[in-house]
Short mmCIF file of C-alpha atoms in Angstrom, two decimals:
data_model
loop_
_atom_site.label_atom_id
_atom_site.label_comp_id
_atom_site.label_asym_id
_atom_site.label_seq_id
_atom_site.Cartn_x
_atom_site.Cartn_y
_atom_site.Cartn_z
CA MET A 1 259.93 -135.64 45.20
CA GLN A 2 257.66 -132.69 45.15
CA ARG A 3 260.15 -130.58 43.29
CA GLN A 4 260.62 -133.43 40.59
CA SER A 5 256.86 -133.66 40.01
CA MET A 6 256.69 -129.83 39.48
CA GLY A 7 259.42 -130.23 37.06
CA LEU A 8 257.58 -132.87 35.23
CA LEU A 9 254.43 -130.71 35.10
CA LEU A 10 256.29 -127.59 33.84
CA ALA A 11 258.05 -129.81 31.06
CA ALA A 12 254.60 -131.22 29.98
CA ALA A 13 252.94 -127.72 29.82
CA LEU A 14 255.80 -126.48 27.85
CA ALA A 15 255.54 -129.54 25.36
CA ALA A 16 251.73 -129.17 24.86
CA PRO A 17 251.64 -126.12 22.61
CA LEU A 18 254.50 -127.53 20.42
CA THR A 19 252.62 -130.88 20.23
CA LEU A 20 249.40 -129.19 19.02
CA SER A 21 251.41 -127.07 16.54
CA LEU A 22 253.10 -130.16 14.97
CA GLY A 23 249.60 -131.87 15.04
CA GLY A 24 248.26 -129.03 13.07
CA CYS A 25 251.05 -129.02 10.63
CA ALA A 26 250.43 -132.81 10.00
CA ALA A 27 246.64 -132.35 9.58
CA MET A 28 247.04 -130.04 6.47
CA ARG A 29 249.46 -129.74 3.75
CA SER A 30 249.44 -128.19 0.37
CA VAL A 31 250.40 -129.37 -3.23
CA SER A 32 251.58 -126.89 -5.67
CA SER A 33 251.39 -127.73 -9.32
CA GLU A 34 252.28 -125.91 -12.68
CA VAL A 35 249.01 -126.09 -14.65
CA SER A 36 248.22 -125.42 -18.26
CA THR A 37 244.82 -125.48 -19.84
CA PHE A 38 243.49 -125.22 -23.40
CA GLY A 39 240.26 -125.62 -25.03
CA ASP A 40 237.30 -124.38 -26.66
CA TRP A 41 234.38 -124.98 -24.13
CA PRO A 42 231.29 -122.88 -25.03
CA ALA A 43 230.86 -120.00 -22.79
CA THR A 44 227.09 -120.60 -22.19
CA ARG A 45 227.41 -124.43 -21.74
CA LYS A 46 227.17 -125.96 -18.32
CA PRO A 47 229.23 -129.06 -17.16
CA GLY A 48 227.08 -132.15 -17.76
CA ILE A 49 227.15 -135.88 -17.53
CA TYR A 50 230.36 -137.61 -18.08
CA ALA A 51 232.00 -141.04 -18.39
CA PHE A 52 235.68 -142.10 -18.48
CA GLU A 53 237.04 -143.51 -21.59
CA ARG A 54 240.41 -145.37 -21.97
CA LEU A 55 242.73 -145.90 -24.84
CA PRO A 56 243.19 -149.65 -25.79
CA SER A 57 246.63 -149.54 -24.08
CA GLN A 58 245.17 -148.27 -20.88
CA GLN A 59 242.51 -150.96 -20.83
CA ALA A 60 245.38 -153.49 -20.15
CA ARG A 61 246.28 -151.56 -16.99
CA ALA A 62 242.77 -151.64 -15.38
CA GLU A 63 244.14 -151.21 -11.78
CA LEU A 64 246.13 -148.25 -12.46
CA MET A 65 243.45 -146.42 -14.47
CA GLN A 66 240.86 -147.20 -11.71
CA ALA A 67 243.33 -145.43 -9.33
CA LEU A 68 243.53 -142.49 -11.55
CA GLU A 69 240.01 -142.24 -12.34
CA ALA A 70 239.09 -142.45 -8.60
CA ALA A 71 241.68 -139.41 -7.98
CA ALA A 72 240.15 -137.41 -10.77
CA ALA A 73 236.46 -137.94 -9.89
CA PRO A 74 236.20 -135.48 -7.05
CA ALA A 75 237.87 -132.74 -9.24
CA LEU A 76 235.21 -133.37 -11.99
CA LEU A 77 232.28 -133.15 -9.28
CA LYS A 78 233.88 -129.90 -8.13
CA ALA A 79 233.92 -128.51 -11.61
CA GLY A 80 230.14 -129.25 -11.94
CA PHE A 81 230.32 -132.69 -13.72
CA THR A 82 228.08 -135.61 -12.86
CA PRO A 83 229.14 -139.31 -13.44
CA ALA A 84 226.69 -141.13 -15.82
CA ALA A 85 224.53 -143.73 -14.11
CA ALA A 86 224.31 -147.31 -15.31
CA GLY A 87 222.77 -147.14 -18.68
CA GLN A 88 222.71 -143.24 -19.04
CA GLU A 89 224.30 -141.73 -21.95
CA PRO A 90 227.09 -139.20 -21.04
CA ASP A 91 227.37 -135.74 -22.68
CA VAL A 92 231.17 -135.86 -22.66
CA LEU A 93 233.97 -138.38 -22.50
CA VAL A 94 236.78 -137.88 -20.14
CA GLN A 95 240.43 -139.35 -20.51
CA VAL A 96 243.01 -139.07 -17.69
CA GLY A 97 246.64 -139.94 -17.84
CA GLN A 98 249.70 -139.82 -15.79
CA ARG A 99 253.33 -139.93 -16.35
CA ALA A 100 256.40 -139.72 -14.11
CA GLY A 101 260.11 -139.99 -14.60
CA ARG A 102 263.59 -138.32 -14.52
CA ALA A 103 264.98 -136.53 -17.56
CA ASP A 104 267.27 -139.41 -18.41
CA ALA A 105 264.47 -142.09 -17.86
CA LEU A 106 262.56 -142.04 -21.00
CA PRO A 107 260.05 -143.03 -22.50
CA TRP A 108 257.20 -141.73 -20.46
CA ALA A 109 254.90 -144.42 -19.08
CA ASP A 110 251.44 -143.28 -20.17
CA PRO A 111 250.42 -143.58 -23.83
CA LEU A 112 248.38 -140.22 -23.55
CA TRP A 113 251.63 -138.44 -24.36
CA TRP A 114 253.57 -140.87 -26.61
CA ARG A 115 250.76 -141.56 -28.66
CA GLY A 116 250.26 -137.83 -29.48
CA SER A 117 246.93 -137.14 -27.90
CA PHE A 118 248.29 -134.42 -26.08
CA GLY A 119 251.29 -133.72 -28.22
CA TYR A 120 253.39 -132.42 -25.27
CA TYR A 121 256.89 -132.94 -24.05
CA ARG A 122 259.06 -130.91 -21.65
CA HIS A 123 262.35 -131.97 -20.18
CA GLY A 124 261.71 -132.89 -16.57
CA PRO A 125 263.57 -132.43 -13.34
CA TRP A 126 267.40 -132.67 -12.88
CA ILE A 127 269.72 -134.94 -11.45
CA GLY A 128 273.01 -133.95 -9.89
CA PRO A 129 275.41 -133.73 -6.91
CA ARG A 130 274.66 -131.88 -3.79
CA TRP A 131 277.31 -130.90 -1.38
CA GLY A 132 276.57 -131.46 2.38
CA MET A 133 278.29 -133.50 4.97
CA SER A 134 279.09 -135.83 2.23
CA LEU A 135 278.43 -136.14 -1.49
CA GLN A 136 275.16 -137.67 -2.46
CA MET A 137 272.93 -137.64 -5.53
CA ASP A 138 269.73 -135.70 -5.14
CA LEU A 139 267.11 -137.51 -7.55
CA ARG A 140 264.18 -135.29 -8.54
CA TYR A 141 261.17 -136.64 -10.44
CA GLU A 142 258.62 -134.97 -12.31
CA ARG A 143 255.09 -136.12 -11.83
CA GLU A 144 252.32 -135.01 -14.37
CA VAL A 145 248.63 -135.79 -14.89
CA ALA A 146 246.34 -134.75 -17.71
CA VAL A 147 242.76 -134.56 -18.29
CA LEU A 148 241.08 -134.42 -21.83
CA ILE A 149 237.30 -133.80 -22.13
CA ARG A 150 235.65 -134.62 -25.42
CA GLU A 151 232.23 -134.28 -26.92
CA ARG A 152 230.77 -137.79 -26.98
CA ALA A 153 228.73 -137.29 -29.99
CA ASP A 154 231.48 -136.41 -32.55
CA GLY A 155 234.66 -136.63 -30.44
CA LYS A 156 235.67 -133.03 -30.62
CA PRO A 157 238.16 -131.98 -27.87
CA LEU A 158 236.47 -129.35 -25.67
CA PHE A 159 238.98 -129.03 -22.73
CA GLU A 160 242.49 -130.13 -21.95
CA ALA A 161 244.49 -129.55 -18.79
CA ARG A 162 247.92 -130.70 -17.46
CA ALA A 163 249.29 -130.38 -14.08
CA SER A 164 252.97 -131.19 -13.02
CA ASN A 165 255.09 -131.02 -10.03
CA GLU A 166 258.33 -132.44 -8.60
CA GLY A 167 259.12 -134.65 -5.76
CA SER A 168 261.71 -137.13 -4.39
CA SER A 169 259.58 -139.99 -5.59
CA ALA A 170 258.27 -141.05 -9.07
CA GLN A 171 255.18 -142.44 -7.44
CA ALA A 172 252.72 -139.74 -6.20
CA SER A 173 250.19 -140.58 -3.52
CA SER A 174 246.62 -140.75 -4.00
CA SER A 175 246.04 -137.61 -2.44
CA THR A 176 248.82 -135.77 -4.37
CA LEU A 177 247.03 -137.15 -7.54
CA ALA A 178 243.69 -136.01 -6.46
CA ALA A 179 245.16 -132.52 -5.67
CA MET A 180 246.83 -132.33 -9.08
CA PHE A 181 243.62 -133.23 -10.85
CA GLU A 182 241.81 -130.55 -8.66
CA ALA A 183 244.47 -128.10 -9.94
CA CYS A 184 243.71 -129.08 -13.49
CA LEU A 185 240.04 -128.16 -13.22
CA MET A 186 240.32 -125.37 -10.64
CA ASP A 187 239.28 -122.64 -13.08
CA PHE A 188 237.20 -124.75 -15.32
CA PRO A 189 236.02 -123.65 -18.03
CA ARG A 190 237.96 -120.51 -17.77
CA GLN A 191 241.45 -120.33 -19.44
CA GLY A 192 244.45 -118.64 -17.69
CA MET A 193 248.11 -117.86 -18.20
CA ASN A 194 250.00 -120.94 -19.19
CA PRO A 195 251.71 -122.21 -17.25
CA ARG A 196 250.53 -120.99 -14.04
CA THR A 197 250.97 -122.08 -10.30
CA VAL A 198 248.09 -123.60 -8.47
CA VAL A 199 248.15 -124.45 -4.87
CA VAL A 200 245.53 -127.03 -3.52
CA ALA A 201 245.38 -127.84 0.27
CA VAL A 202 244.92 -131.51 1.10
CA PRO A 203 244.41 -133.01 4.65
#
């Protein structure tokens, strides 16, 4: 009986570091995105007060847009922007958008692209067979978010950014969307090589 107890204690001691290691891995992960940024933000201008703006077609999808705007808000705050209070005039207007799908599943869902606001299209992820223990279809989806910041007074575009990545699901989680928006504004307002890889750690 004593020998059995000693064996159980030894097994528990050996398992503890592994449990802690797995717990640490589960607590933090990273989201890698391909980011492209464009714009003409004045070098001496500081980020100011913003308000979200929606296209007419986006206004019909209020729940989706609220989720996207909630995911983008922390990234805007990190970049130095402040949301407009009730009755306060914003300095800039911010449009956000999302699209997702396979290369053979067109059109993209969000009107920011097919209406030409961003004027951008790139063939998405691939679909094809993968050999393993059995033949199966490995579906890959491309998820992309976009941010467009415009001058409120005259509507002039000041900054545009897109971040994309691939996953096994077309629907990105709220934490993944937030990380992608953070990648969009990581270097704001500086421009960099397009596209470039930006990695954001998320809990």
